């Protein structure tokens, strides 16, 4: 049986694995849908399932003092986050986007220390450092110009904006999670996003379709609605109910690893040895950040180090 922290880590990891796949799903869906139409349909499908469930089974009273935080939550994510992410993915590769998203834990640590008075543990800081180095290895092909995927400044700036929005969202959600269930937060997010992106979809000059939707595009849309929205946000909000925001945010560094592996399978992108080394560093960083007790190096590694220095 998992204890509370184990469940929190499992929920955070599950959410980030799904979001890692969602970068590739979004790239596939954008071949048929315009950005705003894709976002509107994604959250409309999710809301059609969430709202009846919330009203009949999980409804709870919202306190007036929290309305401002709920508005901020909706504006930051899904609102501005997905607006920046989806637009950014039109101009930059999924790998580069995942590198920038990997900076979220750094922002969350700083915001958590400033607003939630969460202590910054040495192990958490070390874990973030390891994962950021791992992410740099992971997407080195995109950064050194050898990748055929374009990475213009506009796309990267949009993804950075998404990372900042996600960081603020994590802090706000951590505060609200102490008073509301994950289902409540997820439902409010989905309802806000549906209205927000539906209005934006009407402003698009086209019909919202780039081409007749393919089976792959429709499948990606359903994945984004039911998994990347319903399941992932519920899991993420559930983890924030148990763990400090800084520890939850570290798991976001799994997203680039999952994205690269999924892109290899779906988009036939290659995976180099440095990228594999980066994957190992990401997993090690997450392990260091979430491990209880003192940090101890494996005995075999210690013996190997002793041999090297003799």
mmCIF file of N, CA and C in Angstrom, residues 230-299:
data_model
loop_
_atom_site.group_PDB
_atom_site.id
_atom_site.type_symbol
_atom_site.label_atom_id
_atom_site.label_comp_id
_atom_site.label_asym_id
_atom_site.label_seq_id
_atom_site.Cartn_x
_atom_site.Cartn_y
_atom_site.Cartn_z
ATOM 1 N N UNK A 230 -8.894 15.981 -18.638
ATOM 2 C CA UNK A 230 -9.613 15.380 -17.513
ATOM 3 C C UNK A 230 -8.668 14.657 -16.557
ATOM 4 N N UNK A 231 -7.990 13.657 -17.057
ATOM 5 C CA UNK A 231 -7.168 12.809 -16.185
ATOM 6 C C UNK A 231 -5.963 13.551 -15.631
ATOM 7 N N UNK A 232 -5.215 14.244 -16.504
ATOM 8 C CA UNK A 232 -3.956 14.867 -16.069
ATOM 9 C C UNK A 232 -4.195 15.989 -15.068
ATOM 10 N N UNK A 233 -5.165 16.859 -15.336
ATOM 11 C CA UNK A 233 -5.414 17.950 -14.393
ATOM 12 C C UNK A 233 -5.946 17.435 -13.067
ATOM 13 N N UNK A 234 -6.770 16.392 -13.105
ATOM 14 C CA UNK A 234 -7.256 15.814 -11.844
ATOM 15 C C UNK A 234 -6.085 15.240 -11.047
ATOM 16 N N UNK A 235 -5.204 14.516 -11.706
ATOM 17 C CA UNK A 235 -4.044 13.934 -11.028
ATOM 18 C C UNK A 235 -3.120 15.028 -10.475
ATOM 19 N N UNK A 236 -2.897 16.071 -11.270
ATOM 20 C CA UNK A 236 -1.999 17.136 -10.837
ATOM 21 C C UNK A 236 -2.574 17.884 -9.632
ATOM 22 N N UNK A 237 -3.869 18.207 -9.695
ATOM 23 C CA UNK A 237 -4.508 18.871 -8.565
ATOM 24 C C UNK A 237 -4.523 17.977 -7.330
ATOM 25 N N UNK A 238 -4.683 16.670 -7.543
ATOM 26 C CA UNK A 238 -4.660 15.737 -6.411
ATOM 27 C C UNK A 238 -3.279 15.700 -5.768
ATOM 28 N N UNK A 239 -2.231 15.742 -6.576
ATOM 29 C CA UNK A 239 -0.880 15.719 -6.020
ATOM 30 C C UNK A 239 -0.586 16.994 -5.237
ATOM 31 N N UNK A 240 -1.111 18.134 -5.704
ATOM 32 C CA UNK A 240 -0.894 19.401 -5.000
ATOM 33 C C UNK A 240 -1.639 19.441 -3.669
ATOM 34 N N UNK A 241 -2.627 18.582 -3.513
ATOM 35 C CA UNK A 241 -3.354 18.496 -2.246
ATOM 36 C C UNK A 241 -2.495 17.797 -1.184
ATOM 37 N N UNK A 242 -1.494 17.029 -1.627
ATOM 38 C CA UNK A 242 -0.682 16.211 -0.721
ATOM 39 C C UNK A 242 0.721 16.771 -0.542
ATOM 40 N N UNK A 243 1.319 17.242 -1.643
ATOM 41 C CA UNK A 243 2.744 17.591 -1.646
ATOM 42 C C UNK A 243 2.953 19.102 -1.785
ATOM 43 N N UNK A 244 4.102 19.611 -1.339
ATOM 44 C CA UNK A 244 4.461 21.005 -1.604
ATOM 45 C C UNK A 244 4.579 21.260 -3.100
ATOM 46 N N UNK A 245 4.283 22.486 -3.500
ATOM 47 C CA UNK A 245 4.297 22.821 -4.928
ATOM 48 C C UNK A 245 5.652 22.565 -5.565
ATOM 49 N N UNK A 246 6.741 22.840 -4.828
ATOM 50 C CA UNK A 246 8.078 22.662 -5.399
ATOM 51 C C UNK A 246 8.366 21.199 -5.703
ATOM 52 N N UNK A 247 7.891 20.269 -4.855
ATOM 53 C CA UNK A 247 8.120 18.847 -5.104
ATOM 54 C C UNK A 247 7.271 18.343 -6.261
ATOM 55 N N UNK A 248 6.051 18.836 -6.369
ATOM 56 C CA UNK A 248 5.191 18.430 -7.488
ATOM 57 C C UNK A 248 5.778 18.924 -8.804
ATOM 58 N N UNK A 249 6.269 20.161 -8.809
ATOM 59 C CA UNK A 249 6.767 20.761 -10.050
ATOM 60 C C UNK A 249 7.981 20.031 -10.601
ATOM 61 N N UNK A 250 8.769 19.388 -9.730
ATOM 62 C CA UNK A 250 9.952 18.652 -10.209
ATOM 63 C C UNK A 250 9.556 17.587 -11.222
ATOM 64 N N UNK A 251 8.387 16.983 -11.039
ATOM 65 C CA UNK A 251 7.954 15.919 -11.946
ATOM 66 C C UNK A 251 7.708 16.427 -13.358
ATOM 67 N N UNK A 252 7.528 17.745 -13.511
ATOM 68 C CA UNK A 252 7.332 18.311 -14.844
ATOM 69 C C UNK A 252 8.540 18.019 -15.731
ATOM 70 N N UNK A 253 9.696 17.792 -15.110
ATOM 71 C CA UNK A 253 10.877 17.492 -15.904
ATOM 72 C C UNK A 253 10.807 16.125 -16.584
ATOM 73 N N UNK A 254 9.816 15.309 -16.251
ATOM 74 C CA UNK A 254 9.602 14.067 -16.987
ATOM 75 C C UNK A 254 8.984 14.323 -18.360
ATOM 76 N N UNK A 255 8.354 15.487 -18.521
ATOM 77 C CA UNK A 255 7.628 15.774 -19.761
ATOM 78 C C UNK A 255 8.536 15.707 -20.990
ATOM 79 N N UNK A 256 9.728 16.352 -20.983
ATOM 80 C CA UNK A 256 10.584 16.250 -22.176
ATOM 81 C C UNK A 256 10.986 14.822 -22.512
ATOM 82 N N UNK A 257 11.260 14.015 -21.487
ATOM 83 C CA UNK A 257 11.617 12.615 -21.732
ATOM 84 C C UNK A 257 10.489 11.890 -22.445
ATOM 85 N N UNK A 258 9.276 12.043 -21.946
ATOM 86 C CA UNK A 258 8.119 11.378 -22.556
ATOM 87 C C UNK A 258 7.867 11.937 -23.953
ATOM 88 N N UNK A 259 8.036 13.242 -24.115
ATOM 89 C CA UNK A 259 7.798 13.860 -25.420
ATOM 90 C C UNK A 259 8.749 13.314 -26.480
ATOM 91 N N UNK A 260 10.033 13.242 -26.146
ATOM 92 C CA UNK A 260 11.022 12.754 -27.115
ATOM 93 C C UNK A 260 10.758 11.292 -27.469
ATOM 94 N N UNK A 261 10.455 10.459 -26.467
ATOM 95 C CA UNK A 261 10.184 9.051 -26.737
ATOM 96 C C UNK A 261 8.926 8.883 -27.598
ATOM 97 N N UNK A 262 7.888 9.674 -27.298
ATOM 98 C CA UNK A 262 6.656 9.588 -28.084
ATOM 99 C C UNK A 262 6.879 10.097 -29.501
ATOM 100 N N UNK A 263 7.640 11.193 -29.627
ATOM 101 C CA UNK A 263 7.930 11.729 -30.957
ATOM 102 C C UNK A 263 8.728 10.735 -31.796
ATOM 103 N N UNK A 264 9.564 9.947 -31.135
ATOM 104 C CA UNK A 264 10.334 8.922 -31.857
ATOM 105 C C UNK A 264 9.400 7.884 -32.456
ATOM 106 N N UNK A 265 8.364 7.527 -31.721
ATOM 107 C CA UNK A 265 7.439 6.490 -32.183
ATOM 108 C C UNK A 265 6.445 7.045 -33.197
ATOM 109 N N UNK A 266 5.854 8.200 -32.895
ATOM 110 C CA UNK A 266 4.767 8.738 -33.716
ATOM 111 C C UNK A 266 5.291 9.556 -34.893
ATOM 112 N N UNK A 267 6.289 10.403 -34.636
ATOM 113 C CA UNK A 267 6.791 11.312 -35.668
ATOM 114 C C UNK A 267 8.097 10.845 -36.292
ATOM 115 N N UNK A 268 8.603 9.686 -35.859
ATOM 116 C CA UNK A 268 9.824 9.095 -36.406
ATOM 117 C C UNK A 268 11.044 9.997 -36.208
ATOM 118 N N UNK A 269 11.099 10.684 -35.071
ATOM 119 C CA UNK A 269 12.277 11.474 -34.737
ATOM 120 C C UNK A 269 13.346 10.548 -34.147
ATOM 121 N N UNK A 270 14.602 10.868 -34.415
ATOM 122 C CA UNK A 270 15.699 10.023 -33.929
ATOM 123 C C UNK A 270 16.055 10.370 -32.487
ATOM 124 N N UNK A 271 16.637 9.421 -31.786
ATOM 125 C CA UNK A 271 17.071 9.589 -30.402
ATOM 126 C C UNK A 271 18.544 9.240 -30.322
ATOM 127 N N UNK A 272 19.370 10.223 -29.923
ATOM 128 C CA UNK A 272 20.813 10.025 -29.906
ATOM 129 C C UNK A 272 21.279 9.587 -28.528
ATOM 130 N N UNK A 273 22.575 9.212 -28.464
ATOM 131 C CA UNK A 273 23.151 8.811 -27.177
ATOM 132 C C UNK A 273 23.141 9.938 -26.161
ATOM 133 N N UNK A 274 23.476 11.179 -26.527
ATOM 134 C CA UNK A 274 23.363 12.260 -25.545
ATOM 135 C C UNK A 274 21.938 12.433 -25.021
ATOM 136 N N UNK A 275 20.941 12.210 -25.890
ATOM 137 C CA UNK A 275 19.561 12.310 -25.425
ATOM 138 C C UNK A 275 19.234 11.194 -24.436
ATOM 139 N N UNK A 276 19.772 10.002 -24.668
ATOM 140 C CA UNK A 276 19.573 8.921 -23.706
ATOM 141 C C UNK A 276 20.233 9.259 -22.372
ATOM 142 N N UNK A 277 21.412 9.873 -22.422
ATOM 143 C CA UNK A 277 22.076 10.305 -21.189
ATOM 144 C C UNK A 277 21.223 11.338 -20.466
ATOM 145 N N UNK A 278 20.615 12.233 -21.232
ATOM 146 C CA UNK A 278 19.724 13.215 -20.633
ATOM 147 C C UNK A 278 18.532 12.580 -19.957
ATOM 148 N N UNK A 279 17.992 11.532 -20.561
ATOM 149 C CA UNK A 279 16.866 10.826 -19.953
ATOM 150 C C UNK A 279 17.246 10.249 -18.601
ATOM 151 N N UNK A 280 18.453 9.686 -18.511
ATOM 152 C CA UNK A 280 18.933 9.123 -17.235
ATOM 153 C C UNK A 280 19.061 10.218 -16.188
ATOM 154 N N UNK A 281 19.587 11.379 -16.570
ATOM 155 C CA UNK A 281 19.743 12.483 -15.630
ATOM 156 C C UNK A 281 18.388 12.985 -15.134
ATOM 157 N N UNK A 282 17.403 13.015 -16.008
ATOM 158 C CA UNK A 282 16.057 13.436 -15.605
ATOM 159 C C UNK A 282 15.497 12.497 -14.548
ATOM 160 N N UNK A 283 15.586 11.205 -14.805
ATOM 161 C CA UNK A 283 15.074 10.221 -13.848
ATOM 162 C C UNK A 283 15.832 10.308 -12.524
ATOM 163 N N UNK A 284 17.159 10.516 -12.594
ATOM 164 C CA UNK A 284 17.950 10.637 -11.380
ATOM 165 C C UNK A 284 17.559 11.892 -10.602
ATOM 166 N N UNK A 285 17.328 12.995 -11.319
ATOM 167 C CA UNK A 285 16.938 14.228 -10.658
ATOM 168 C C UNK A 285 15.612 14.118 -9.946
ATOM 169 N N UNK A 286 14.649 13.464 -10.590
ATOM 170 C CA UNK A 286 13.353 13.254 -9.944
ATOM 171 C C UNK A 286 13.509 12.379 -8.721
ATOM 172 N N UNK A 287 14.349 11.345 -8.827
ATOM 173 C CA UNK A 287 14.579 10.438 -7.706
ATOM 174 C C UNK A 287 15.205 11.175 -6.519
ATOM 175 N N UNK A 288 16.205 12.005 -6.789
ATOM 176 C CA UNK A 288 16.881 12.754 -5.727
ATOM 177 C C UNK A 288 15.915 13.719 -5.053
ATOM 178 N N UNK A 289 15.085 14.393 -5.848
ATOM 179 C CA UNK A 289 14.195 15.413 -5.305
ATOM 180 C C UNK A 289 13.089 14.843 -4.441
ATOM 181 N N UNK A 290 12.676 13.638 -4.723
ATOM 182 C CA UNK A 290 11.517 13.076 -4.025
ATOM 183 C C UNK A 290 11.889 12.029 -2.996
ATOM 184 N N UNK A 291 13.173 11.723 -2.854
ATOM 185 C CA UNK A 291 13.596 10.691 -1.904
ATOM 186 C C UNK A 291 13.651 11.246 -0.493
ATOM 187 N N UNK A 292 13.174 10.489 0.460
ATOM 188 C CA UNK A 292 13.255 10.889 1.850
ATOM 189 C C UNK A 292 14.570 10.415 2.444
ATOM 190 N N UNK A 293 15.012 11.092 3.498
ATOM 191 C CA UNK A 293 16.253 10.704 4.157
ATOM 192 C C UNK A 293 17.458 11.324 3.481
ATOM 193 N N UNK A 294 18.625 10.930 3.911
ATOM 194 C CA UNK A 294 19.855 11.491 3.383
ATOM 195 C C UNK A 294 20.148 10.948 1.997
ATOM 196 N N UNK A 295 20.875 11.744 1.218
ATOM 197 C CA UNK A 295 21.296 11.328 -0.116
ATOM 198 C C UNK A 295 22.517 10.425 0.022
ATOM 199 N N UNK A 296 22.406 9.220 -0.490
ATOM 200 C CA UNK A 296 23.529 8.285 -0.441
ATOM 201 C C UNK A 296 23.810 7.736 -1.831
ATOM 202 N N UNK A 297 25.053 7.755 -2.206
ATOM 203 C CA UNK A 297 25.423 7.210 -3.507
ATOM 204 C C UNK A 297 25.489 5.696 -3.434
ATOM 205 N N UNK A 298 25.093 5.014 -4.528
ATOM 206 C CA UNK A 298 25.190 3.558 -4.538
ATOM 207 C C UNK A 298 26.609 3.098 -4.254
ATOM 208 N N UNK A 299 26.758 1.973 -3.538
ATOM 209 C CA UNK A 299 28.077 1.478 -3.138
ATOM 210 C C UNK A 299 28.955 1.182 -4.349
#
